[in-house]
Tab-separated table of C-alpha atoms in Angstrom:
chain	number	residue	atom	x	y	z
A	1	MET	CA	-18.799	-10.482	8.832
A	2	LYS	CA	-20.330	-7.082	7.988
A	3	PHE	CA	-18.552	-4.002	7.528
A	4	ASP	CA	-18.502	-1.919	10.761
A	5	LEU	CA	-18.886	1.605	10.627
A	6	ASP	CA	-17.028	2.352	14.014
A	7	THR	CA	-13.993	0.417	12.973
A	8	ALA	CA	-13.780	2.079	9.481
A	9	TRP	CA	-14.271	5.815	11.499
A	10	ARG	CA	-11.311	4.802	13.664
A	11	ASP	CA	-8.989	3.738	10.923
A	12	THR	CA	-9.857	7.051	9.181
A	13	ARG	CA	-8.921	8.998	12.377
A	14	ARG	CA	-5.884	6.925	12.599
A	15	TYR	CA	-4.752	7.569	9.106
A	16	LEU	CA	-5.281	11.448	9.814
A	17	THR	CA	-3.575	11.645	13.130
A	18	GLU	CA	-0.620	9.249	12.245
A	19	ASN	CA	-0.097	10.867	8.718
A	20	SER	CA	-1.016	14.649	9.295
A	21	GLY	CA	2.190	16.154	8.247
A	22	LEU	CA	2.224	14.248	4.987
A	23	LEU	CA	-1.394	14.780	4.454
A	24	ALA	CA	-1.002	18.537	4.709
A	25	ILE	CA	2.042	18.545	2.334
A	26	MET	CA	0.284	16.394	-0.306
A	27	ALA	CA	-3.045	17.890	-0.177
A	28	GLY	CA	-1.507	21.615	-0.153
A	29	ILE	CA	0.450	20.440	-3.501
A	30	PHE	CA	-2.130	18.367	-5.293
A	31	VAL	CA	-5.304	19.970	-4.180
A	32	PHE	CA	-5.042	23.624	-2.559
A	33	LEU	CA	-2.427	24.752	-5.123
A	34	PRO	CA	-4.249	23.807	-8.262
A	35	TYR	CA	-7.578	24.595	-7.164
A	36	ALA	CA	-6.470	28.161	-5.822
A	37	VAL	CA	-4.813	28.712	-9.129
A	38	MET	CA	-7.953	27.700	-11.228
A	39	LEU	CA	-10.055	30.129	-9.119
A	40	VAL	CA	-7.647	32.901	-9.731
A	41	LEU	CA	-7.599	32.295	-13.332
A	42	MET	CA	-10.995	31.420	-14.147
A	43	PRO	CA	-12.388	34.746	-14.165
A	44	LEU	CA	-9.659	35.961	-16.648
A	45	VAL	CA	-10.798	33.080	-19.131
A	46	ALA	CA	-14.481	33.511	-18.889
A	47	ASP	CA	-17.211	35.292	-16.622
A	48	LEU	CA	-19.837	32.939	-15.009
A	49	PRO	CA	-22.698	33.700	-17.229
A	50	ASP	CA	-25.420	35.992	-15.426
A	51	VAL	CA	-28.719	34.248	-16.547
A	52	PRO	CA	-31.742	36.691	-16.543
A	53	GLU	CA	-34.359	35.950	-14.131
A	54	GLY	CA	-37.202	33.851	-15.773
A	55	ALA	CA	-34.988	32.762	-18.565
A	56	SER	CA	-35.856	29.546	-20.471
A	57	TYR	CA	-34.160	26.372	-19.710
A	58	GLU	CA	-32.742	26.382	-23.233
A	59	VAL	CA	-31.050	30.022	-22.780
A	60	ALA	CA	-29.558	28.971	-19.161
A	61	ALA	CA	-28.113	25.650	-20.738
A	62	GLU	CA	-26.732	27.633	-23.800
A	63	ALA	CA	-25.294	30.076	-21.387
A	64	MET	CA	-23.637	27.365	-19.091
A	65	THR	CA	-22.467	25.464	-22.147
A	66	ALA	CA	-20.671	28.384	-23.488
A	67	PHE	CA	-19.141	28.891	-19.982
A	68	TYR	CA	-17.917	25.453	-19.722
A	69	GLY	CA	-16.578	25.436	-23.287
A	70	LYS	CA	-13.928	27.832	-22.462
A	71	VAL	CA	-12.852	26.527	-19.030
A	72	TRP	CA	-13.272	22.717	-19.401
A	73	TRP	CA	-9.627	22.189	-19.657
A	74	MET	CA	-8.987	23.694	-16.258
A	75	PHE	CA	-11.478	21.303	-14.657
A	76	LEU	CA	-9.873	18.544	-16.687
A	77	LEU	CA	-6.244	19.373	-15.542
A	78	VAL	CA	-7.163	20.181	-11.942
A	79	GLY	CA	-9.153	16.852	-11.802
A	80	ILE	CA	-6.088	14.751	-13.192
A	81	ILE	CA	-3.618	16.561	-10.618
A	82	LEU	CA	-6.242	15.574	-7.867
A	83	ILE	CA	-6.505	12.177	-8.912
A	84	VAL	CA	-2.816	11.743	-9.009
A	85	GLY	CA	-2.499	13.236	-5.328
A	86	GLN	CA	-5.198	10.966	-4.113
A	87	LEU	CA	-3.531	7.859	-5.353
A	88	ALA	CA	-0.286	8.989	-3.913
A	89	ILE	CA	-1.893	9.699	-0.516
A	90	LEU	CA	-3.380	6.029	-0.794
A	91	ALA	CA	-0.095	4.536	-1.406
A	92	LEU	CA	1.712	6.428	1.308
A	93	ILE	CA	-0.777	5.493	4.075
A	94	GLY	CA	-1.934	2.028	2.624
A	95	ARG	CA	1.010	0.208	1.369
A	96	ARG	CA	3.381	-1.755	3.452
A	97	PRO	CA	6.230	-0.800	3.958
A	98	PRO	CA	5.302	2.726	3.140
A	99	PRO	CA	7.025	4.213	-0.062
A	100	THR	CA	8.929	7.719	0.144
A	101	VAL	CA	7.013	10.605	-0.862
A	102	GLY	CA	8.709	10.795	-4.264
A	103	GLU	CA	7.861	6.938	-4.785
A	104	ALA	CA	4.184	7.482	-3.874
A	105	ILE	CA	4.088	10.387	-6.206
A	106	MET	CA	5.604	8.114	-9.037
A	107	ILE	CA	2.919	5.436	-8.069
A	108	GLY	CA	0.137	8.061	-8.547
A	109	ALA	CA	1.461	9.243	-11.747
A	110	LYS	CA	1.918	5.666	-13.293
A	111	ALA	CA	-1.670	4.851	-12.125
A	112	ILE	CA	-3.448	7.907	-13.498
A	113	PHE	CA	-4.539	6.675	-16.735
A	114	PRO	CA	-5.919	3.111	-15.657
A	115	ALA	CA	-7.388	4.702	-12.679
A	116	ALA	CA	-9.119	7.665	-14.727
A	117	LEU	CA	-10.193	5.016	-17.310
A	118	ALA	CA	-11.869	3.053	-14.428
A	119	LEU	CA	-13.605	6.260	-13.236
A	120	ILE	CA	-14.828	6.960	-16.892
A	121	LEU	CA	-16.051	3.525	-17.155
A	122	GLN	CA	-18.107	3.713	-13.732
A	123	SER	CA	-19.407	6.997	-14.595
A	124	LEU	CA	-20.738	5.813	-17.951
A	125	ALA	CA	-22.206	2.408	-16.548
A	126	ILE	CA	-24.008	4.465	-13.801
A	127	ASN	CA	-25.257	7.007	-16.124
A	128	PHE	CA	-26.567	4.288	-18.694
A	129	VAL	CA	-28.361	2.545	-15.609
A	130	MET	CA	-30.111	5.938	-14.693
A	131	LEU	CA	-31.132	6.895	-18.198
A	132	GLY	CA	-32.499	3.176	-18.388
A	133	ILE	CA	-34.658	3.947	-15.238
A	134	ILE	CA	-35.825	7.179	-16.308
A	135	LEU	CA	-36.625	6.196	-19.907
A	136	ILE	CA	-38.547	3.137	-18.882
A	137	ALA	CA	-40.520	5.462	-16.444
A	138	SER	CA	-41.170	7.953	-19.222
A	139	VAL	CA	-42.805	5.580	-21.515
A	140	ALA	CA	-45.900	5.549	-18.963
A	141	GLY	CA	-46.458	9.109	-19.752
A	142	SER	CA	-46.954	9.910	-15.963
A	143	GLN	CA	-45.353	13.043	-14.575
A	144	ALA	CA	-45.507	11.602	-11.070
A	145	LEU	CA	-43.896	8.268	-12.219
A	146	PHE	CA	-41.235	10.242	-14.026
A	147	TYR	CA	-40.355	12.072	-10.746
A	148	LEU	CA	-40.261	8.900	-8.719
A	149	ALA	CA	-38.045	7.296	-11.275
A	150	ALA	CA	-35.574	10.311	-11.176
A	151	ILE	CA	-35.547	9.891	-7.539
A	152	ALA	CA	-34.792	6.009	-7.876
A	153	ALA	CA	-32.304	6.586	-10.476
A	154	LEU	CA	-30.428	9.004	-8.011
A	155	GLY	CA	-30.462	6.333	-5.372
A	156	VAL	CA	-29.336	3.612	-7.640
A	157	ALA	CA	-26.326	6.016	-8.819
A	158	PHE	CA	-25.352	6.602	-5.382
A	159	TYR	CA	-25.498	2.601	-4.380
A	160	LEU	CA	-23.352	1.871	-7.613
A	161	SER	CA	-20.879	4.484	-6.824
A	162	VAL	CA	-20.320	3.096	-3.340
A	163	ARG	CA	-20.009	-0.531	-4.888
A	164	PHE	CA	-17.076	0.793	-7.377
A	165	SER	CA	-15.579	2.944	-4.515
A	166	LEU	CA	-12.622	0.918	-4.112
A	167	SER	CA	-11.159	1.307	-7.658
A	168	LEU	CA	-8.612	4.035	-6.603
A	169	PRO	CA	-7.157	2.190	-3.448
A	170	ILE	CA	-6.953	-0.951	-5.338
A	171	ALA	CA	-5.037	1.076	-8.061
A	172	ALA	CA	-2.682	2.806	-5.472
A	173	ILE	CA	-2.380	0.219	-2.725
A	174	GLU	CA	-2.599	-3.238	-4.400
A	175	GLY	CA	-0.826	-1.874	-7.783
A	176	SER	CA	-3.597	-2.977	-10.231
A	177	VAL	CA	-3.193	-1.311	-13.393
A	178	ASN	CA	-6.199	-3.037	-15.119
A	179	PRO	CA	-9.411	-0.773	-15.099
A	180	ILE	CA	-11.783	-3.740	-15.426
A	181	GLN	CA	-9.995	-5.494	-12.614
A	182	MET	CA	-10.240	-2.445	-10.377
A	183	LEU	CA	-14.093	-2.323	-10.882
A	184	SER	CA	-14.621	-5.993	-10.617
A	185	GLN	CA	-12.554	-6.285	-7.372
A	186	SER	CA	-14.337	-3.365	-5.990
A	187	TRP	CA	-17.764	-4.831	-6.766
A	188	SER	CA	-16.743	-8.283	-5.469
A	189	ARG	CA	-15.132	-6.731	-2.000
A	190	THR	CA	-18.291	-4.609	-1.497
A	191	LYS	CA	-20.680	-7.399	-2.180
A	192	GLY	CA	-23.158	-7.712	0.837
A	193	HIS	CA	-21.835	-4.318	2.336
A	194	GLY	CA	-23.291	-2.161	-0.044
A	195	LEU	CA	-26.028	-0.436	2.236
A	196	ARG	CA	-23.607	-0.240	5.302
A	197	LEU	CA	-20.977	1.640	2.963
A	198	LEU	CA	-23.760	3.764	1.598
A	199	GLY	CA	-24.874	4.962	5.219
A	200	PHE	CA	-21.085	5.343	6.012
A	201	PHE	CA	-20.310	7.501	3.085
A	202	ALA	CA	-23.770	9.486	3.631
A	203	LEU	CA	-22.756	10.060	7.434
A	204	ILE	CA	-19.304	11.306	6.315
A	205	SER	CA	-20.403	13.542	3.441
A	206	VAL	CA	-23.168	15.178	5.744
A	207	ALA	CA	-20.704	15.786	8.345
A	208	GLY	CA	-18.257	17.166	6.072
A	209	LEU	CA	-20.927	19.546	4.327
A	210	VAL	CA	-22.018	20.685	7.807
A	211	VAL	CA	-18.551	21.556	8.941
A	212	ALA	CA	-17.799	23.161	5.635
A	213	LEU	CA	-20.902	25.362	5.701
A	214	VAL	CA	-20.498	26.518	9.279
A	215	LEU	CA	-16.644	27.434	8.678
A	216	THR	CA	-17.939	29.180	5.330
A	217	LEU	CA	-20.497	31.368	7.195
A	218	VAL	CA	-18.228	32.246	10.020
A	219	ALA	CA	-15.457	33.380	7.627
A	220	GLY	CA	-17.931	35.183	5.336
A	221	THR	CA	-19.254	37.099	8.535
A	222	ILE	CA	-15.702	38.088	9.537
A	223	LEU	CA	-14.312	38.875	5.975
A	224	ALA	CA	-17.454	41.183	5.203
A	225	LEU	CA	-15.722	43.531	7.755
A	226	LEU	CA	-12.531	43.525	5.816
A	227	GLY	CA	-13.524	45.305	2.555
A	228	PRO	CA	-14.168	43.435	-0.771
A	229	ALA	CA	-10.643	43.219	-2.164
A	230	VAL	CA	-9.244	41.679	0.879
A	231	ALA	CA	-12.478	39.392	1.475
A	232	GLU	CA	-12.204	37.939	-2.044
A	233	GLY	CA	-8.400	37.234	-1.560
A	234	ILE	CA	-8.875	35.480	1.972
A	235	GLY	CA	-12.038	33.827	0.506
A	236	LEU	CA	-10.316	32.323	-2.240
A	237	ILE	CA	-7.594	30.986	0.218
A	238	ILE	CA	-10.199	29.666	2.527
A	239	SER	CA	-12.132	27.792	-0.226
A	240	ALA	CA	-9.227	26.128	-1.526
A	241	ALA	CA	-8.101	25.143	2.180
A	242	LEU	CA	-11.571	23.509	2.801
A	243	MET	CA	-11.398	21.757	-0.510
A	244	ALA	CA	-7.781	20.393	0.193
A	245	ALA	CA	-9.150	19.375	3.624
A	246	LEU	CA	-12.212	17.485	2.619
A	247	VAL	CA	-9.988	15.670	-0.078
A	248	ALA	CA	-7.590	14.471	2.473
A	249	VAL	CA	-10.327	13.333	4.868
A	250	PHE	CA	-12.340	11.562	2.102
A	251	THR	CA	-9.144	9.785	0.718
A	252	CYS	CA	-8.417	8.670	4.304
A	253	VAL	CA	-11.883	7.383	4.474
A	254	LEU	CA	-11.334	5.270	1.253
A	255	ALA	CA	-8.022	3.864	2.627
A	256	ALA	CA	-9.903	2.743	5.896
A	257	VAL	CA	-12.724	1.258	3.853
A	258	HIS	CA	-10.373	-0.615	1.804
A	259	LEU	CA	-8.361	-1.735	4.764
A	260	GLN	CA	-11.307	-3.346	6.481
A	261	LEU	CA	-12.958	-4.836	3.326
A	262	ARG	CA	-9.642	-6.429	2.261
A	263	ARG	CA	-9.506	-7.989	5.813
A	264	LEU	CA	-13.076	-9.246	5.390
A	265	SER	CA	-12.400	-10.586	2.016
A	266	ARG	CA	-9.590	-12.633	3.221
A	267	SER	CA	-11.395	-14.162	6.187
A	268	ASP	CA	-14.102	-15.114	3.870
A	269	GLY	CA	-11.843	-16.651	1.384
A	270	VAL	CA	-12.388	-14.033	-1.518
A	271	THR	CA	-9.467	-13.643	-3.421
A	272	GLY	CA	-8.631	-12.875	-7.031
A	273	PRO	CA	-6.014	-11.114	-9.420
A	274	GLY	CA	-4.484	-8.072	-7.555
A	275	THR	CA	-5.569	-9.110	-3.970
A	276	ALA	CA	-2.060	-10.358	-2.821
A	277	PRO	CA	-1.183	-8.605	0.391
A	278	ARG	CA	1.148	-5.569	0.040
A	279	ASP	CA	0.408	-3.814	3.169
A	280	GLY	CA	1.269	-6.690	5.663
A	281	ARG	CA	-2.212	-6.534	7.310
């Protein structure tokens, strides 16, 4: 059997509707608040560099490096909090019997380090493959081939990201604490479903982007009538709320994909460490 997009979307909507209150609370605590605080504090720590028009790539890169050198710790802290929140949400909606909110948060806190390590290993592997593709093309010395290789490398990166996309659900729902096992189980579960998953994630991403752009444009038009000070404050709240909503939806998407592929792996007889059913499905 193949991954079914309609089933995944129905499961996603079910997760969203059945857990709307909990999702609002969790996304508010782990996404909205830290993201809003970061947006408030960032200008106090460092100003976004104003690169002169026509500046060279080296000048622009140096300015951005200096900026991120001052605020990197903010992104790291917010990223850790966000991943803990995602893990907690996945445990809440994916485990059976469902844990309490406190238990789910503890699950997320305990899983953060192996889950983060899995994400780092995933990123390193993807970047290594991308760099290899581009380096091989650059040897030919053709600029056109180089651009084609860059596009191909980006496509491969998206595909590999999809194949490793179940690492967080496997950690939160199945309780795996081994980063290598998370990645290997994700690779095994998504085998034969990669292109369908890529299409599903692409559709969800495009839909989310369109909704976010429309809401941003509408909000920007209204806020422009309220004055710069009020517009800046409300705009910050809207940005943080949009981020929280997108993270909540995407986390439910991950839970739905994990649920369906877990069913398919059982029906196909694919088992392994960490695949013992905990959700009763």
